[in-house]
Short mmCIF file of C-alpha atoms and ligand atoms in Angstrom, two decimals:
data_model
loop_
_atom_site.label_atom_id
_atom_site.label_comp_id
_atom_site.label_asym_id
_atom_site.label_seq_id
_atom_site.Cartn_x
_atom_site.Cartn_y
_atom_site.Cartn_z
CA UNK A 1321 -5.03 10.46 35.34
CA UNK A 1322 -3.54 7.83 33.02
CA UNK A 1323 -5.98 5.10 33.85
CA UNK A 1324 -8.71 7.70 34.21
CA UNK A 1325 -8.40 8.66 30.54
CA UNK A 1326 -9.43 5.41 29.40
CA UNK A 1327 -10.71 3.13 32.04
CA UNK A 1328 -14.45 3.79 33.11
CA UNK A 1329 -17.04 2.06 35.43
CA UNK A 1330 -20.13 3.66 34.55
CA UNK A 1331 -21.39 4.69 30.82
CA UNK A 1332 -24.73 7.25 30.01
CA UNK A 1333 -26.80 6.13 26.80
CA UNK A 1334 -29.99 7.51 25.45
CA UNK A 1335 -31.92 5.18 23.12
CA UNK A 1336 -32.54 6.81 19.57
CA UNK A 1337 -36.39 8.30 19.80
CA UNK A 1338 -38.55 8.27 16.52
CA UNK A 1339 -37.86 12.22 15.72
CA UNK A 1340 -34.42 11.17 14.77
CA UNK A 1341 -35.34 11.23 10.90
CA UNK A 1342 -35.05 15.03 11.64
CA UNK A 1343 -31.59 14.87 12.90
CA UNK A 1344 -29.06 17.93 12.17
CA UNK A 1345 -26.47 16.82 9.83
CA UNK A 1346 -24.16 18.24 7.34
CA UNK A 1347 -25.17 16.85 3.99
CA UNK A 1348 -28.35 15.01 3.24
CA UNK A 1349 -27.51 11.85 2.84
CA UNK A 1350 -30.69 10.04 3.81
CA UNK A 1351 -32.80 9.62 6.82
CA UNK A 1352 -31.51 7.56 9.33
CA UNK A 1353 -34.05 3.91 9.74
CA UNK A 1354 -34.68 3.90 13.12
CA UNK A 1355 -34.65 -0.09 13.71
CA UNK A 1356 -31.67 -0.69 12.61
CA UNK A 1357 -30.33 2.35 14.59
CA UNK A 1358 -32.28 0.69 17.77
CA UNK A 1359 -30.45 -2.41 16.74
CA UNK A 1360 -26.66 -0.54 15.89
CA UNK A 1361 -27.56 1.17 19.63
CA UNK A 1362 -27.83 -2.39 21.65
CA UNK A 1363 -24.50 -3.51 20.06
CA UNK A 1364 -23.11 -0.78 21.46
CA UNK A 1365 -24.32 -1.07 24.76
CA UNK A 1366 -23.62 -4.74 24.75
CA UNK A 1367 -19.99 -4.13 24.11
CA UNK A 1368 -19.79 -1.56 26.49
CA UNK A 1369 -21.28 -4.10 29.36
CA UNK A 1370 -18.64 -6.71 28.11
CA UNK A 1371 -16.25 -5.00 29.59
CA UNK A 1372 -17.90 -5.26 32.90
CA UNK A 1373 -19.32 -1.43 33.20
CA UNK A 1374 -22.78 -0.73 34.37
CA UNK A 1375 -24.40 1.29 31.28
CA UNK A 1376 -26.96 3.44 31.93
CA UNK A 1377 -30.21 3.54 29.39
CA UNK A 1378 -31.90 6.53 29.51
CA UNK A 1379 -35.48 6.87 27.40
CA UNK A 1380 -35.56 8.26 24.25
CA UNK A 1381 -36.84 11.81 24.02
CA UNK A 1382 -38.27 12.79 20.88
CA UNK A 1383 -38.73 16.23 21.77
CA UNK A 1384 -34.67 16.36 20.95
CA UNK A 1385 -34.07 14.59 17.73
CA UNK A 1386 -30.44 14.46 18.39
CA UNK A 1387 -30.40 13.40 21.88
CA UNK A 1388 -29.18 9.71 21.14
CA UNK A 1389 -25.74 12.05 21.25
CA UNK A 1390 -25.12 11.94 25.07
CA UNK A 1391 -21.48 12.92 24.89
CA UNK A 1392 -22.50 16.71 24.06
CA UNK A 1393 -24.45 17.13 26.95
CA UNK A 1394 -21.84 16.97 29.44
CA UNK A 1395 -17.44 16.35 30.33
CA UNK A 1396 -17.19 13.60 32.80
CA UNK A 1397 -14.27 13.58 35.04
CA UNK A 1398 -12.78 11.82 37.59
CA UNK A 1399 -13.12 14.66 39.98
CA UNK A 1400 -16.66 15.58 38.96
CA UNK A 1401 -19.36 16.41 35.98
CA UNK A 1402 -19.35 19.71 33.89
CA UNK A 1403 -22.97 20.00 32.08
CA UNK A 1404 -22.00 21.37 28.89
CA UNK A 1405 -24.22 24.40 27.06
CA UNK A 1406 -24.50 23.03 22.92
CA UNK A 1407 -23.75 24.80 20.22
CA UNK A 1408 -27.11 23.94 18.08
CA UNK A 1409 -30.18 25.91 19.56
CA UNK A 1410 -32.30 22.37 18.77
CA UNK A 1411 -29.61 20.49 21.15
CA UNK A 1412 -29.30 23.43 24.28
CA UNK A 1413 -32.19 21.92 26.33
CA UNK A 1414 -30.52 18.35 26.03
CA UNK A 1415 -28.02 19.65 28.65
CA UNK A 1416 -30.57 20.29 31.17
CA UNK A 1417 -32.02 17.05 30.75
CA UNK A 1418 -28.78 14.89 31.45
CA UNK A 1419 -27.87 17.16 34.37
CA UNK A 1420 -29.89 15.28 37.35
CA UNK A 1421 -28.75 11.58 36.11
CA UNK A 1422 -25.31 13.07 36.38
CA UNK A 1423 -26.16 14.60 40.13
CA UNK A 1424 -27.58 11.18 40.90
CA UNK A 1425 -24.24 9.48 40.29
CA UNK A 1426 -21.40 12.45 41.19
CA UNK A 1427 -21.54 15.02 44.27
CA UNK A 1428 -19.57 17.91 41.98
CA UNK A 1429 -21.65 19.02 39.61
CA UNK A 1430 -21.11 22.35 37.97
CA UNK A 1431 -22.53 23.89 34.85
CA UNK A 1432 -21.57 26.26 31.88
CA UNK A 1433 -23.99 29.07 32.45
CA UNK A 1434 -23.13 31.27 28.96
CA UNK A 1435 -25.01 33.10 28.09
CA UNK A 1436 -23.18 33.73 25.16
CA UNK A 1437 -20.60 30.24 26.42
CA UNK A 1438 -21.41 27.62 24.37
CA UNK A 1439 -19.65 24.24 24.08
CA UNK A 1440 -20.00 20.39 23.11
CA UNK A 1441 -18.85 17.63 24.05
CA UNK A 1442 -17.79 16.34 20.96
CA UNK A 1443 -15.57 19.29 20.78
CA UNK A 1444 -13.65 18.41 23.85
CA UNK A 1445 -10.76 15.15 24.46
CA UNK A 1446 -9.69 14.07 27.36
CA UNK A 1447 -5.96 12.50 27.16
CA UNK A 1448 -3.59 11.00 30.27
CA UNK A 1449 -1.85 14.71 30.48
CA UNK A 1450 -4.85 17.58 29.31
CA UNK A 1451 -7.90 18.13 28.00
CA UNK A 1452 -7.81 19.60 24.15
CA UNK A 1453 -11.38 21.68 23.01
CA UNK A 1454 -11.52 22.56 19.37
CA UNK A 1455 -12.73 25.60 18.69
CA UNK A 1456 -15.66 24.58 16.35
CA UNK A 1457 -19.15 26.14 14.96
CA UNK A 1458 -20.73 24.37 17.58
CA UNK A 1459 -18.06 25.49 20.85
CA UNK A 1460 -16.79 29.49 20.59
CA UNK A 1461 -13.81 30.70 22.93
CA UNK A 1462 -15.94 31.93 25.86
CA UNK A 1463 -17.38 28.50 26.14
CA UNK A 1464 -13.67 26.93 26.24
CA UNK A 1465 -12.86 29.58 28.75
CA UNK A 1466 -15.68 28.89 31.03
CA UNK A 1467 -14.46 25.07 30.86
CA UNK A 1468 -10.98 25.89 31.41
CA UNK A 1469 -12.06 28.05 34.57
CA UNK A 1470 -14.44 25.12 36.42
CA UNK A 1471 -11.62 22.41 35.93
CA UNK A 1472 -8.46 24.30 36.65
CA UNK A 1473 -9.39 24.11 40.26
CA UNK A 1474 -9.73 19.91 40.05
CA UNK A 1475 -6.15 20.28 38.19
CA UNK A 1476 -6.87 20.00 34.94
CA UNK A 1477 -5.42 22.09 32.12
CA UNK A 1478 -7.39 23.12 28.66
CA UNK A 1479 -5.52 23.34 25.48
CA UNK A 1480 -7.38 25.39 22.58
CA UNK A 1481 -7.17 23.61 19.41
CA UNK A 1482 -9.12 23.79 16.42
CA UNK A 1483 -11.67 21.40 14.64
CA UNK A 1484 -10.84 21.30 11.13
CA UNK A 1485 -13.26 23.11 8.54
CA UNK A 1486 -16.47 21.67 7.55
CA UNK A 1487 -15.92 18.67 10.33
CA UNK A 1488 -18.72 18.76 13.07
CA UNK A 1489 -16.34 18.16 16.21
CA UNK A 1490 -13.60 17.86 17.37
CA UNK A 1491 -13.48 14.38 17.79
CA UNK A 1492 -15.07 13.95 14.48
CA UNK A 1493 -11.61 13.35 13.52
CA UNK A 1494 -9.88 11.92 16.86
CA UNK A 1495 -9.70 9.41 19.22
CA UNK A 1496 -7.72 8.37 22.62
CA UNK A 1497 -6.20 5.15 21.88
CA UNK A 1498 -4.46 4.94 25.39
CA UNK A 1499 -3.00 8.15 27.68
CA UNK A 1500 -0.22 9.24 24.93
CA UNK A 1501 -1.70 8.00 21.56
CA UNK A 1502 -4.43 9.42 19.92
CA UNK A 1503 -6.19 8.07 16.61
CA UNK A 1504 -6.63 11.01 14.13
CA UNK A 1505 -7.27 11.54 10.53
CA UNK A 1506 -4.34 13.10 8.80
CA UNK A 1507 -5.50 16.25 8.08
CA UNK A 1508 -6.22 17.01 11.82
CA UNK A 1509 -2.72 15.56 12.98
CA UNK A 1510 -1.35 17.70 10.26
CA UNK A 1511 -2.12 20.87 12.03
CA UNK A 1512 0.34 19.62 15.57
CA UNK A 1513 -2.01 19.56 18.04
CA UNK A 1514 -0.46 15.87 18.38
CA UNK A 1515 3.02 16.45 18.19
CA UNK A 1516 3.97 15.60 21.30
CA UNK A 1517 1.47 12.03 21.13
CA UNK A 1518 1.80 8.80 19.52
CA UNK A 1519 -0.67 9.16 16.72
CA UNK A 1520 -2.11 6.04 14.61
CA UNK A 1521 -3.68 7.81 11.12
CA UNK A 1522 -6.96 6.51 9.65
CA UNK A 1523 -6.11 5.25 6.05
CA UNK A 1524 -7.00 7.32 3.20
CA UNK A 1525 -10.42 7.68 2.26
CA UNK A 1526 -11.38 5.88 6.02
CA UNK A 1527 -11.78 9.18 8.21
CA UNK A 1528 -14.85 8.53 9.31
CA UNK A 1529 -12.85 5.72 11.59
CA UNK A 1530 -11.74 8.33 13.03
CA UNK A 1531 -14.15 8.62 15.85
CA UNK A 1532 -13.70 5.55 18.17
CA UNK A 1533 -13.66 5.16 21.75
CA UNK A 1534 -10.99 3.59 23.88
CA UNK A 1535 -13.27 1.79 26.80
CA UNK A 1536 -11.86 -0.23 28.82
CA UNK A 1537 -9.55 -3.27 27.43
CA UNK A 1538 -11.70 -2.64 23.90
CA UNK A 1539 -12.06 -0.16 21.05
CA UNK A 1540 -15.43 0.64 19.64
CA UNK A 1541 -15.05 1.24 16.00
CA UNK A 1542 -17.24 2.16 13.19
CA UNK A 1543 -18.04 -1.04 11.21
CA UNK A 1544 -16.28 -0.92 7.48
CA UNK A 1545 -13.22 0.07 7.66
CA UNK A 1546 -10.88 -2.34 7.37
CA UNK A 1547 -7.39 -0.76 6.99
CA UNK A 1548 -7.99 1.72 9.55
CA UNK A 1549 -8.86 -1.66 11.83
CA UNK A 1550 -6.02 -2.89 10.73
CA UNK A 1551 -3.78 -0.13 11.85
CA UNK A 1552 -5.04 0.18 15.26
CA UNK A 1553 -4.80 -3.67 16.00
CA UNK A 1554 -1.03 -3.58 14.73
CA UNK A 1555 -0.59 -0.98 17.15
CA UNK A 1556 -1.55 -3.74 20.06
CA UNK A 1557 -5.51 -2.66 20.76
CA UNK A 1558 -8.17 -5.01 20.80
CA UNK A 1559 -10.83 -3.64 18.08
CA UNK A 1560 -14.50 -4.14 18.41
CA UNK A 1561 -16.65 -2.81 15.38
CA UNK A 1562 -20.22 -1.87 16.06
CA UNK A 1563 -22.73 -0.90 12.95
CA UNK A 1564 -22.73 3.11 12.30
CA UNK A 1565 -24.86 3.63 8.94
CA UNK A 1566 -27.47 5.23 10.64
CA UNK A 1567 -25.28 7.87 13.00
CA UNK A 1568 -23.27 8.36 10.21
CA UNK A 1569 -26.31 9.74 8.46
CA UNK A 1570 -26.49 12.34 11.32
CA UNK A 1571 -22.55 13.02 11.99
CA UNK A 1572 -22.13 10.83 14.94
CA UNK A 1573 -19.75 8.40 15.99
CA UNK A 1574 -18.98 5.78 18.64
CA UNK A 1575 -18.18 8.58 20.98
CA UNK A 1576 -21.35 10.51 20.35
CA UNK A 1577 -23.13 7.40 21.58
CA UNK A 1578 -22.21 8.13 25.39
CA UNK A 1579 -20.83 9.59 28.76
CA UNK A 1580 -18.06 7.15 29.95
CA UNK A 1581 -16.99 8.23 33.49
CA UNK A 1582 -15.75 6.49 36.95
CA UNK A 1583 -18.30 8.42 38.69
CA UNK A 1584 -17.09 10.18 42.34
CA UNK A 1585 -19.74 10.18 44.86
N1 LIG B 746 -26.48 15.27 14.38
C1 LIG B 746 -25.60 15.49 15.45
C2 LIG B 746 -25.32 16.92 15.65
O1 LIG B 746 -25.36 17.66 14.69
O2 LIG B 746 -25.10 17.37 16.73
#
């Protein structure tokens, strides 16, 4: 699955829908401006297409403020599609609404059915050797347990960790640079769940680099931080930096942005 962590033919998107001024986030810190999210968004999916995958737009759906954040809705894997059950009652009905583009594309779909399960897919990284879930306020232990139980038959093993306090997901403060190096803000790779990766640490005061996406040949980071940049391209990977004010303003990332999967018909 080396390849398969980080190499992808297909990517999901949503486009940002005007009810995203009522985003969940953590701290008010504005309301996001929805043009220059729009315009942020087709960067993104630009740089995504350079790489020569077909990206998906789905329409925006403004009855789910936060549904610009594909990657919660669902794990992609090379074996099949899990549709994931959110954490945040305003998010749960996203899940049902990625579900058929994912059945469109993959013939092994399965589902976390809860009811008390929940999950994100923010909360869950996929390296070259396992898949690490942090235990998070958004993704409780019977939801990792339900995961771990639908993907141990397609040979894949789930490794508990936990999400740092106060930090939305998981990958909030992580990234897979390649199969056995992982990006991560120091006071996530301080609690081991690396030790046994190559890690690259954001700089201080630069954790919100944190959450990047390896795709492809490329590296989607958050625009603005400079050392961070500089760290990852001295560790050999070729950085692209796409605008992030506006997620930011809502918690999300370049992962949050999209499902990145080699789909299996
Ligand atoms: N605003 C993204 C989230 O809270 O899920």
């Amino acid at each position: 699955m080396t390849h398969a962590a980080t190499h992808f033919t297909h990517a999901i998107t949503r486009r940002p829908a005007p009810s995203i001024i009522a985003g969940l986030r953590a701290v008010d810190i504005g309301s996001p401006d929805l043009a220059l999210m729009q315009a942020h968004h087709a960067d993104y999916i630009a740089a995504l297409r350079a790489t020569g995958a077909t990206v998906i737009e789905l329409p925006a759906l403004d009855a789910y403020p936060d549904s610009v954040f594909v990657e919660d809705t669902a794990l992609c894997l090379p074996q099949g599609a899990v549709i994931m059950r959110p954490g945040a009652p305003s998010r749960l009905g996203e899940a049902a609404e990625m579900a058929p583009h994912l059945a469109a594309l993959y013939g092994n779909i399965v589902t976390i059915t809860g009811p008390d399960s929940f999950i994100e897919g923010g909360d869950i990284l996929v390296t070259g050797t396992e898949i690490l879930v942090g235990r998070s306020a958004r993704t409780n232990a019977a939801g990792i347990a339900e995961l771990t139980a639908l993907v141990a038959p397609w040979g894949h093993t789930v490794r508990e960790v936990h999400t740092p306090p106060g930090v939305l997901h998981f990958k909030t403060d992580c990234s897979l640079l390649d199969a056995r190096t992982i990006l991560a803000t120091p006071r996530l790779a301080a609690s081991g769940c690396f030790d046994d990766y190559f890690v690259v640490h954001t700089a201080q005061g630069e954790e919100a680099a944190a959450n990047a996406i390896r795709f492809n040949d490329v590296v989607l980071m958050a625009q603005g931080f400079a050392a961070t940049r500089a760290a990852v391209e001295s560790a050999g990977y070729t950085v692209v930096e796409i605008g992030n004010s506006e997620c930011a303003k809502l918690d999300g990332g370049m992962s949050c942005l999209s499902l990145r999967f080699t789909p299996k018909p």
